[in-house]
PDB file of C-alpha atoms in Angstrom:
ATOM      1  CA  UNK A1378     -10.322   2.642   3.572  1.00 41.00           C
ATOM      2  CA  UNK A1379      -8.654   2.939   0.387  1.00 40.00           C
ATOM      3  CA  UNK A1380      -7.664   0.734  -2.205  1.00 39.00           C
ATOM      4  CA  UNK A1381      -4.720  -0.019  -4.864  1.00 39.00           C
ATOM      5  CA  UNK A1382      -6.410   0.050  -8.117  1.00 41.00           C
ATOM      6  CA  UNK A1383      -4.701   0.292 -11.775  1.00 41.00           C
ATOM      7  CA  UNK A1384      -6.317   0.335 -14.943  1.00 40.00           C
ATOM      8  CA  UNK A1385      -5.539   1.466 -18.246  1.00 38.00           C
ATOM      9  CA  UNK A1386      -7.116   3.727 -20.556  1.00 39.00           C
ATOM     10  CA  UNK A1387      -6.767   6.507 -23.685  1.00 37.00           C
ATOM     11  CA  UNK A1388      -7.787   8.853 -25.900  1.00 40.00           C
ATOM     12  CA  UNK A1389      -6.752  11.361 -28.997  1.00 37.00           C
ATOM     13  CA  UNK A1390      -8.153  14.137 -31.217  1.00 37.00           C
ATOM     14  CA  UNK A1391      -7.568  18.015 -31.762  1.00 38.00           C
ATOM     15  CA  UNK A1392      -5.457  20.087 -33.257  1.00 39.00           C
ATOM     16  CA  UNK A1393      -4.413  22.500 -31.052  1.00 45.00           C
ATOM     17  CA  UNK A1394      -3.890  22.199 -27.672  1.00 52.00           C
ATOM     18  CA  UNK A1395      -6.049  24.018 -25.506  1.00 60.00           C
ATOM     19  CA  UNK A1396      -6.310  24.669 -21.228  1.00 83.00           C
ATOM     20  CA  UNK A1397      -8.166  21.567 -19.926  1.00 91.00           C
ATOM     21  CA  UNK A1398      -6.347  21.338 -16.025  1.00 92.00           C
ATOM     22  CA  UNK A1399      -9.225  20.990 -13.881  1.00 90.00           C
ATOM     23  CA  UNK A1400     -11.506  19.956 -16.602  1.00 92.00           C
ATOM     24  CA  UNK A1401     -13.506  16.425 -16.845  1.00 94.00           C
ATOM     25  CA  UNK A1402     -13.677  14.465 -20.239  1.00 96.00           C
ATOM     26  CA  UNK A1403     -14.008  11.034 -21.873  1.00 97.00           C
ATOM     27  CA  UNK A1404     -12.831   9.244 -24.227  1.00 98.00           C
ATOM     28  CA  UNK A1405     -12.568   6.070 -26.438  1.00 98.00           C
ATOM     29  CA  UNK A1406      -9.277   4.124 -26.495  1.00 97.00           C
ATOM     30  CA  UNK A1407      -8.197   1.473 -28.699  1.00 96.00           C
ATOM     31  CA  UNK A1408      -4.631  -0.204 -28.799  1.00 93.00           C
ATOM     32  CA  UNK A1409      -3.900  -2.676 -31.019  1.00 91.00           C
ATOM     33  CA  UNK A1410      -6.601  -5.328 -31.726  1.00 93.00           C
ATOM     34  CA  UNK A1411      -7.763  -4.644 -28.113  1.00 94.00           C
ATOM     35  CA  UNK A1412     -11.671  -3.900 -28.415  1.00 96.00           C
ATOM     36  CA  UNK A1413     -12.524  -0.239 -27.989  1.00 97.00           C
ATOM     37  CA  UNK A1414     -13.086   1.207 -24.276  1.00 97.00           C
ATOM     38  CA  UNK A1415     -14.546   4.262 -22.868  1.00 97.00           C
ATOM     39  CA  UNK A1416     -13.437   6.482 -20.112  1.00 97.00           C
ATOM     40  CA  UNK A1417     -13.660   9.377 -18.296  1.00 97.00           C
ATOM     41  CA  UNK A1418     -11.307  11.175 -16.230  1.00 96.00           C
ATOM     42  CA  UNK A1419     -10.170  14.548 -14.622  1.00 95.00           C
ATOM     43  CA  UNK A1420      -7.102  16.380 -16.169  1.00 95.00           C
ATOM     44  CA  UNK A1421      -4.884  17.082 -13.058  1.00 94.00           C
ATOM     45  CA  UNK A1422      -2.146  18.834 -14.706  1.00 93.00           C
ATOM     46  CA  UNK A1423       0.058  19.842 -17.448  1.00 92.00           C
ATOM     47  CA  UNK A1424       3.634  19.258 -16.977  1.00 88.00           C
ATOM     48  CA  UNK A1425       4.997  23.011 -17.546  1.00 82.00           C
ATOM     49  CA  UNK A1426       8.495  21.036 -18.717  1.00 80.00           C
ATOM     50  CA  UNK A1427       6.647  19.240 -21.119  1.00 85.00           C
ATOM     51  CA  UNK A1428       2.929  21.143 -22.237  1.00 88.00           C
ATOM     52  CA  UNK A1429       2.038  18.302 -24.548  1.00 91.00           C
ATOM     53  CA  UNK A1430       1.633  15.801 -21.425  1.00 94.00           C
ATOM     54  CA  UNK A1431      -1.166  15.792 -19.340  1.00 96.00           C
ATOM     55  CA  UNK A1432      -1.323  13.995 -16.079  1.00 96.00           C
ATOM     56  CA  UNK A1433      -4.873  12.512 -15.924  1.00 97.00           C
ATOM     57  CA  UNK A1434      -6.826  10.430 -12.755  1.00 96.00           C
ATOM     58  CA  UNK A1435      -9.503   8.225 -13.815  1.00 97.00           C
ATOM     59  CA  UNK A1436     -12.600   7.549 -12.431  1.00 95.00           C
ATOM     60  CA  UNK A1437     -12.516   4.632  -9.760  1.00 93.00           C
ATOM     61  CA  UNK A1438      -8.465   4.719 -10.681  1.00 95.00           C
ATOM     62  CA  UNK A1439      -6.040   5.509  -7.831  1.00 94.00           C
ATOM     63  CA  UNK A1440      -2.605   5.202 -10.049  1.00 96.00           C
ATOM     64  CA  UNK A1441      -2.036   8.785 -12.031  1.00 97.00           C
ATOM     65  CA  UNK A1442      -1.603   8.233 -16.156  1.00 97.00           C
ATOM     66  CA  UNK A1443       0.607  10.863 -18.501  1.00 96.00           C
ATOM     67  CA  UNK A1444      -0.811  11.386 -21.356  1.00 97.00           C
ATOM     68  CA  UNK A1445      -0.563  13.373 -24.668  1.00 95.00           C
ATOM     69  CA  UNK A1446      -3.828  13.875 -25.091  1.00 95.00           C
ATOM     70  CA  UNK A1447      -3.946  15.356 -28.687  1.00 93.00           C
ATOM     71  CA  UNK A1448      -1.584  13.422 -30.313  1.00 93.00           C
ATOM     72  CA  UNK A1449      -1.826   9.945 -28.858  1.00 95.00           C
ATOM     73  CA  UNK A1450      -3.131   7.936 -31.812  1.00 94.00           C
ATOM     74  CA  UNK A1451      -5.011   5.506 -29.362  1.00 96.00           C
ATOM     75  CA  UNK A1452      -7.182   7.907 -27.636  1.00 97.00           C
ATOM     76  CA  UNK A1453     -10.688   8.555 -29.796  1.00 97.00           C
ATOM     77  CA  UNK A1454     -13.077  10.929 -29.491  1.00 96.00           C
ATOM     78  CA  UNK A1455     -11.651  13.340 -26.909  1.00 96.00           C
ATOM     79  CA  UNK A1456     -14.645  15.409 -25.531  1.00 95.00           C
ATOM     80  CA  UNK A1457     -14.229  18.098 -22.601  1.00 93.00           C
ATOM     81  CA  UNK A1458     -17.138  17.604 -20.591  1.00 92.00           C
ATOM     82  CA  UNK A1459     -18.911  20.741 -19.219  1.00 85.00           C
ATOM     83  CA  UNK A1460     -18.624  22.502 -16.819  1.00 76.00           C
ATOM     84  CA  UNK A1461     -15.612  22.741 -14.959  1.00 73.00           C
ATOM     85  CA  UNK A1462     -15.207  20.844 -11.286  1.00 75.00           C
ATOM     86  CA  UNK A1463     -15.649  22.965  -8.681  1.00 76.00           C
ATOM     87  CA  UNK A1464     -13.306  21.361  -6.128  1.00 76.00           C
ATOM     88  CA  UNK A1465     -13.633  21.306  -2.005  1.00 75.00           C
ATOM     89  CA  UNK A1466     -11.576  23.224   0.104  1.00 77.00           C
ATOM     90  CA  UNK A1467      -9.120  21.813   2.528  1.00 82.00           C
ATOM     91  CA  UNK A1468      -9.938  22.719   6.130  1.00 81.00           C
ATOM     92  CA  UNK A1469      -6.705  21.511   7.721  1.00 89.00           C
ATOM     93  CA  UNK A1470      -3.950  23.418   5.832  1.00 90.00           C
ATOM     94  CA  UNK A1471      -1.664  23.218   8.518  1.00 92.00           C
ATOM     95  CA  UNK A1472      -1.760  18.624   8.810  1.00 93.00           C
ATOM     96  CA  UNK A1473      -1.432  19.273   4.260  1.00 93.00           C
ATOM     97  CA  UNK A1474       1.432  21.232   4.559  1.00 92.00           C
ATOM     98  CA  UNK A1475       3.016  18.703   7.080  1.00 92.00           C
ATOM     99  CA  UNK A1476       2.368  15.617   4.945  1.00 93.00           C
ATOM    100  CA  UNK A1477       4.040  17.112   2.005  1.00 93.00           C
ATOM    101  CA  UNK A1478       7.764  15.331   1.839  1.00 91.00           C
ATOM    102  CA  UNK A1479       7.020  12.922   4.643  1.00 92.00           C
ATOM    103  CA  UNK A1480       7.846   8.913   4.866  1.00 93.00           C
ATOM    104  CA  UNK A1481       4.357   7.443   5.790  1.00 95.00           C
ATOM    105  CA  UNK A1482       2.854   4.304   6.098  1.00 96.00           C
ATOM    106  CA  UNK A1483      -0.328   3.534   4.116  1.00 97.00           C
ATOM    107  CA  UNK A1484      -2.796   0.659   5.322  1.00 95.00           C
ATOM    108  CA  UNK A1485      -4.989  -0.200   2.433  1.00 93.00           C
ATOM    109  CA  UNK A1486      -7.350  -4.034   2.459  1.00 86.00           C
ATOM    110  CA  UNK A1487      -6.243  -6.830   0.644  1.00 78.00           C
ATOM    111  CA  UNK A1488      -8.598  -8.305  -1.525  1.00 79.00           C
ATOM    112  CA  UNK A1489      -9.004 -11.239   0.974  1.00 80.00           C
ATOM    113  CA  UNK A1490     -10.155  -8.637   3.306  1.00 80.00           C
ATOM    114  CA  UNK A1491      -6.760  -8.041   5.235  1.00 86.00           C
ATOM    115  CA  UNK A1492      -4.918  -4.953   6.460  1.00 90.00           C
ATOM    116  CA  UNK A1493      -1.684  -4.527   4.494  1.00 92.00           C
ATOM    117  CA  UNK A1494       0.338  -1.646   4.994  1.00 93.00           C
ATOM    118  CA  UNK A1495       2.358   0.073   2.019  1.00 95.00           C
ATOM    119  CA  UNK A1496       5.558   2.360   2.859  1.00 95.00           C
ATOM    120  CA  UNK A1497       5.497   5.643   1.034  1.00 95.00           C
ATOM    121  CA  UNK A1498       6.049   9.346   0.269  1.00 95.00           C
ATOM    122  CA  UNK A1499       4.217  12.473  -0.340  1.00 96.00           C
ATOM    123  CA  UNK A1500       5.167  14.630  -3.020  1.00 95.00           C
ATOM    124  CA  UNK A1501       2.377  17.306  -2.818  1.00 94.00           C
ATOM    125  CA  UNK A1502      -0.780  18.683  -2.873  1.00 93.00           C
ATOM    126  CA  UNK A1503      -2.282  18.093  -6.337  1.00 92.00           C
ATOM    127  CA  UNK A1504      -2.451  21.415  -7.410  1.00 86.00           C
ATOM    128  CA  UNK A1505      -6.133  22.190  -8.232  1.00 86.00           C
ATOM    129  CA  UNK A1506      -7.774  19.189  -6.179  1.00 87.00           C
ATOM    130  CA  UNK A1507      -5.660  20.384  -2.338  1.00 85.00           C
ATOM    131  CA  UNK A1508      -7.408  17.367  -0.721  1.00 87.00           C
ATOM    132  CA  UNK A1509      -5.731  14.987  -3.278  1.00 92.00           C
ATOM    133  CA  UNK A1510      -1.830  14.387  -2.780  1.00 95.00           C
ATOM    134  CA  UNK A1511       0.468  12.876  -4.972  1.00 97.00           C
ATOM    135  CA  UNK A1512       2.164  10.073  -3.212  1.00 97.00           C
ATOM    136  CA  UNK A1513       4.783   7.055  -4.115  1.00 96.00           C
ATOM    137  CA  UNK A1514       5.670   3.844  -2.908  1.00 96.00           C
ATOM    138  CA  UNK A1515       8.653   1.993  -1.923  1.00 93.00           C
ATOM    139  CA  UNK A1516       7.127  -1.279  -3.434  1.00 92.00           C
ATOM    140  CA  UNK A1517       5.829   0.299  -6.349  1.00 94.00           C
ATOM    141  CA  UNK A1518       7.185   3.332  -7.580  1.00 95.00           C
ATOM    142  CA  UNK A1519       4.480   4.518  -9.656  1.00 96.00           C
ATOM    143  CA  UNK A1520       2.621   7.876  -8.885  1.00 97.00           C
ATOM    144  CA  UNK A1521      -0.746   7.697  -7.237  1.00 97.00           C
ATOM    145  CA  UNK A1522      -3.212  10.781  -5.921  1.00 96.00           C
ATOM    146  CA  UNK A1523      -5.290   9.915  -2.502  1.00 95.00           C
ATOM    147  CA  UNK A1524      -7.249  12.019  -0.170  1.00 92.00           C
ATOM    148  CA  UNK A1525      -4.922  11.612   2.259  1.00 95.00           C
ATOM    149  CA  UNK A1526      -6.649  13.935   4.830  1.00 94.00           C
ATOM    150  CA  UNK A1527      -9.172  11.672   5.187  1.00 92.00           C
ATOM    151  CA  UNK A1528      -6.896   8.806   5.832  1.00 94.00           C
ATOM    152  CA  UNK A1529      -5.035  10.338   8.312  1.00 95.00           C
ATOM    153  CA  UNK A1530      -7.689  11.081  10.253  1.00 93.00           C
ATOM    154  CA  UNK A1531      -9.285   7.191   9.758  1.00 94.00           C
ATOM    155  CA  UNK A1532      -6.391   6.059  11.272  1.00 94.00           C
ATOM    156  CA  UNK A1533      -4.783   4.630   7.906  1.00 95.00           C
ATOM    157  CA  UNK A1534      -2.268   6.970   7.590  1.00 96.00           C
ATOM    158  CA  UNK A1535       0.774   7.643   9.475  1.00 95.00           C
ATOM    159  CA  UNK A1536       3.936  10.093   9.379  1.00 94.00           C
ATOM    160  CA  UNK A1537       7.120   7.849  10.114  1.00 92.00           C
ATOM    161  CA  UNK A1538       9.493   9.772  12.833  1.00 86.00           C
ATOM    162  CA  UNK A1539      12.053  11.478  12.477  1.00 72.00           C
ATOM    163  CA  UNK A1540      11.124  12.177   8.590  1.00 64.00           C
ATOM    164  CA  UNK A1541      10.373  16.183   8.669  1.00 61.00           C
ATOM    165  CA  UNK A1542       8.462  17.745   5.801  1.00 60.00           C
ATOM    166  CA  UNK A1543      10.836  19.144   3.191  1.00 57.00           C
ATOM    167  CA  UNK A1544      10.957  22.872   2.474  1.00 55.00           C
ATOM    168  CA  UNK A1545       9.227  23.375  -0.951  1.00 52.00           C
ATOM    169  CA  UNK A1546      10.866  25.244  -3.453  1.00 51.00           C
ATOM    170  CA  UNK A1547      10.824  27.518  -6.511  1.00 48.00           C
ATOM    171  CA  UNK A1548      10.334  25.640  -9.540  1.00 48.00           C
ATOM    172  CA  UNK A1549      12.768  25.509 -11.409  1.00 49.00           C
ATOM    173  CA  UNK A1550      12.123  24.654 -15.616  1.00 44.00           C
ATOM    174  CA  UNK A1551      15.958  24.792 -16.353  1.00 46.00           C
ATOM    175  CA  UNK A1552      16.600  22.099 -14.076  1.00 70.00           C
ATOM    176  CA  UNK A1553      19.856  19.964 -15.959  1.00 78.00           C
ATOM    177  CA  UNK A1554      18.060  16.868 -15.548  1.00 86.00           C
ATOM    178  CA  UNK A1555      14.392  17.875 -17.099  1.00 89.00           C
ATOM    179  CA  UNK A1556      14.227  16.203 -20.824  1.00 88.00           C
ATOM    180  CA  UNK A1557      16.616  13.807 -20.412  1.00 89.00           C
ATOM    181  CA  UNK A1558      16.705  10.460 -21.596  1.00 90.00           C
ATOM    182  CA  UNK A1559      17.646   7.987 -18.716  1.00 89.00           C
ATOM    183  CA  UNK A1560      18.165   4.188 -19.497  1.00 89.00           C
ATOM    184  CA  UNK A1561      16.699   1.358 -16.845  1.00 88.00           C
ATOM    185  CA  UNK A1562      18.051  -1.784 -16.179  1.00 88.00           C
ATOM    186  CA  UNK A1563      15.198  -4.751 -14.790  1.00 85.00           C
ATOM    187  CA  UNK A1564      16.138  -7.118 -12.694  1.00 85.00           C
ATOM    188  CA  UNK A1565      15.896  -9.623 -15.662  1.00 90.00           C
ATOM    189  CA  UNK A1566      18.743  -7.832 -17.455  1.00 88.00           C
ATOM    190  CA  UNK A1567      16.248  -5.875 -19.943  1.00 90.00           C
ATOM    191  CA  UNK A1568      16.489  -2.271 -20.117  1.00 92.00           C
ATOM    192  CA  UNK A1569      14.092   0.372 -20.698  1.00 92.00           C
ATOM    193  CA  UNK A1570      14.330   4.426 -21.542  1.00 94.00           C
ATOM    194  CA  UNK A1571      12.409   7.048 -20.368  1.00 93.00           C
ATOM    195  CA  UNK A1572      12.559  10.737 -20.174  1.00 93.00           C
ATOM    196  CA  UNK A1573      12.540  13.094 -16.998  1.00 93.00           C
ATOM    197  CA  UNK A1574       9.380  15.303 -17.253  1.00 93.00           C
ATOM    198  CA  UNK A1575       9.516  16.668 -13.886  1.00 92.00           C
ATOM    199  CA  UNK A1576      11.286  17.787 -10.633  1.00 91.00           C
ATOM    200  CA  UNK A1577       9.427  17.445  -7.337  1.00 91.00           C
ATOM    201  CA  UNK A1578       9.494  20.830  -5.270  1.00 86.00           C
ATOM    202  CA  UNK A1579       9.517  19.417  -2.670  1.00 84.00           C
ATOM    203  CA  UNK A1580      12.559  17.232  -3.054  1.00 84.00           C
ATOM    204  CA  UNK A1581      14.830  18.562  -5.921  1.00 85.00           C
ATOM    205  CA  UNK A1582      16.460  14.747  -6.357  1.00 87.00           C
ATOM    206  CA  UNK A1583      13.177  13.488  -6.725  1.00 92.00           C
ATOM    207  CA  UNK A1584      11.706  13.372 -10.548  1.00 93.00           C
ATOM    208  CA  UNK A1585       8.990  11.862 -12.531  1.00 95.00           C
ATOM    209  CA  UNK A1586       9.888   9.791 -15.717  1.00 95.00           C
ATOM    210  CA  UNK A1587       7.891   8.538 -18.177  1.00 95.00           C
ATOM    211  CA  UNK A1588       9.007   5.612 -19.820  1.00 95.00           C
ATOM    212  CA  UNK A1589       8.955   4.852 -23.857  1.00 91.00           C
ATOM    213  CA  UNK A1590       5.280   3.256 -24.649  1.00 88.00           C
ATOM    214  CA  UNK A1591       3.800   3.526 -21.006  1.00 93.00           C
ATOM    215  CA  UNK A1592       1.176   4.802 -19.688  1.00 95.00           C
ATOM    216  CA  UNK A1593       1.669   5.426 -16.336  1.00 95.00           C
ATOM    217  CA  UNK A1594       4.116   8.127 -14.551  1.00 96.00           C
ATOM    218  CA  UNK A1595       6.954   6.653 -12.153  1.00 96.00           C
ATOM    219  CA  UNK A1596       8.924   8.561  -9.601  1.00 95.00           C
ATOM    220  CA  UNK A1597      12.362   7.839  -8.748  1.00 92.00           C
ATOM    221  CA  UNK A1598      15.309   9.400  -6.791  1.00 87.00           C
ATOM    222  CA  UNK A1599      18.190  10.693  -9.728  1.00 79.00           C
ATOM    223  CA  UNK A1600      21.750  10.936  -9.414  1.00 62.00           C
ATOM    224  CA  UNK A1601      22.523  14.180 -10.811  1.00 57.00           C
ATOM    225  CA  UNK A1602      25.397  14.502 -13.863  1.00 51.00           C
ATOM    226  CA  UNK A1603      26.200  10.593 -14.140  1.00 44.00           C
ATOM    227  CA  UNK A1604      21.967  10.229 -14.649  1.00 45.00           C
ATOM    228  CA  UNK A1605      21.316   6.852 -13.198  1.00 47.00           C
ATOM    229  CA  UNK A1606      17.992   6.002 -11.678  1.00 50.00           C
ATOM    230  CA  UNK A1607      17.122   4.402  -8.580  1.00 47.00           C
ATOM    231  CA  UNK A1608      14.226   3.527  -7.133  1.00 43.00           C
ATOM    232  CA  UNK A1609      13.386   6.473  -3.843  1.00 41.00           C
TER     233      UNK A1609
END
């Protein structure tokens, strides 16, 4: 069965930027007056909106991190570890392409050994690791990458009814929304800013955002031309 982790982690070095998707590497990360931690990880993607951010899944780390890799002062000694992960391939194509855009419900164990069961959505295939989806939930809107497959078939994963897959579409880089700034209000009153990075295919109101000084990437349902965010 699965299980909710988060951690955090970073890294920096190199000039130029070079083609690392589907590539493993480590790295030190230091922030602030934090002691210095090592990592490793497997570089997912790279946003095509936004080349200089990398979306990254560390080891033993469910939750999915955007990173700039090369320029993010707090991530040392970047090394691309050799050779390049050869990944399975998915022998049910037809139950992938029906998770992709569906409401689902998640069971995961508590940490007192309990069933608890998480309300989510898929967003898609990750695209070089097909047994690894993207996927985003209602109490947490953060992105997160599971072998869903697998959980389907363990019983810990079910479609909701009446919630048909979306039909995936054409990317589209000149999307009005991609690059802009949105503002977030907490429930405290506080605010935050962030900037959209991407549109899911599979559901053109859905985007990523990456907020100002975090780590992680967070998906959330946008209202087109007065650019208000909500959670999906």
């Amino acid at each position: 069965m699965s299980s909710l982790m988060k951690k955090r982690r970073r890294k920096s070095s190199s000039n130029t930027l070079r083609h690392i998707v589907g590539c493993r590497i480590s790295h030190s990360w230091k922030e602030g007056n934090e002691p210095v931690t090592q990592w490793k990880a497997i570089v997912l993607d790279q946003l095509p909106t936004n080349p200089s951010l990398y979306l990254v899944k560390y080891d033993g780390i469910d939750s999915i991190y955007g990173l700039e890799l090369y320029s993010d002062d707090r991530i040392l000694n970047l090394k691309v570890l050799p050779p390049i992960v050869v990944f399975p391939q998915v022998r049910d194509a037809h139950l992938a392409r029906a998770l992709v855009g569906r409401a689902v419900q998640h069971k995961f164990e508590g940490k007192d050994g309990s069933e608890v069961n998480w309300r989510g959505v898929v967003l898609a295939q990750v695209p070089i690791m097909k047994d690894l989806f993207y996927i985003t939930y209602k109490k947490d809107p953060a992105l997160y990458a599971y072998q869903l497959l697998d959980d389907y078939k363990e019983g810990n994963l079910h479609m909701i009814p009446d919630t048909p897959p979306a039909e995936e579409r054409s990317g589209d880089d000149s999307d009005v929304l991609i690059g802009n700034w949105v503002e977030y209000t907490r429930k405290d009153g506080s605010k935050k800013f962030g900037k959209v990075v991407y549109q899911v295919l599979a559901n053109p109101s859905v985007y990523f955002i990456k907020f100002h000084g975090d780590i992680h990437i967070y998906v959330y349902t946008m209202v087109p031309k007065i650019l208000e965010v909500e959670k999906s």
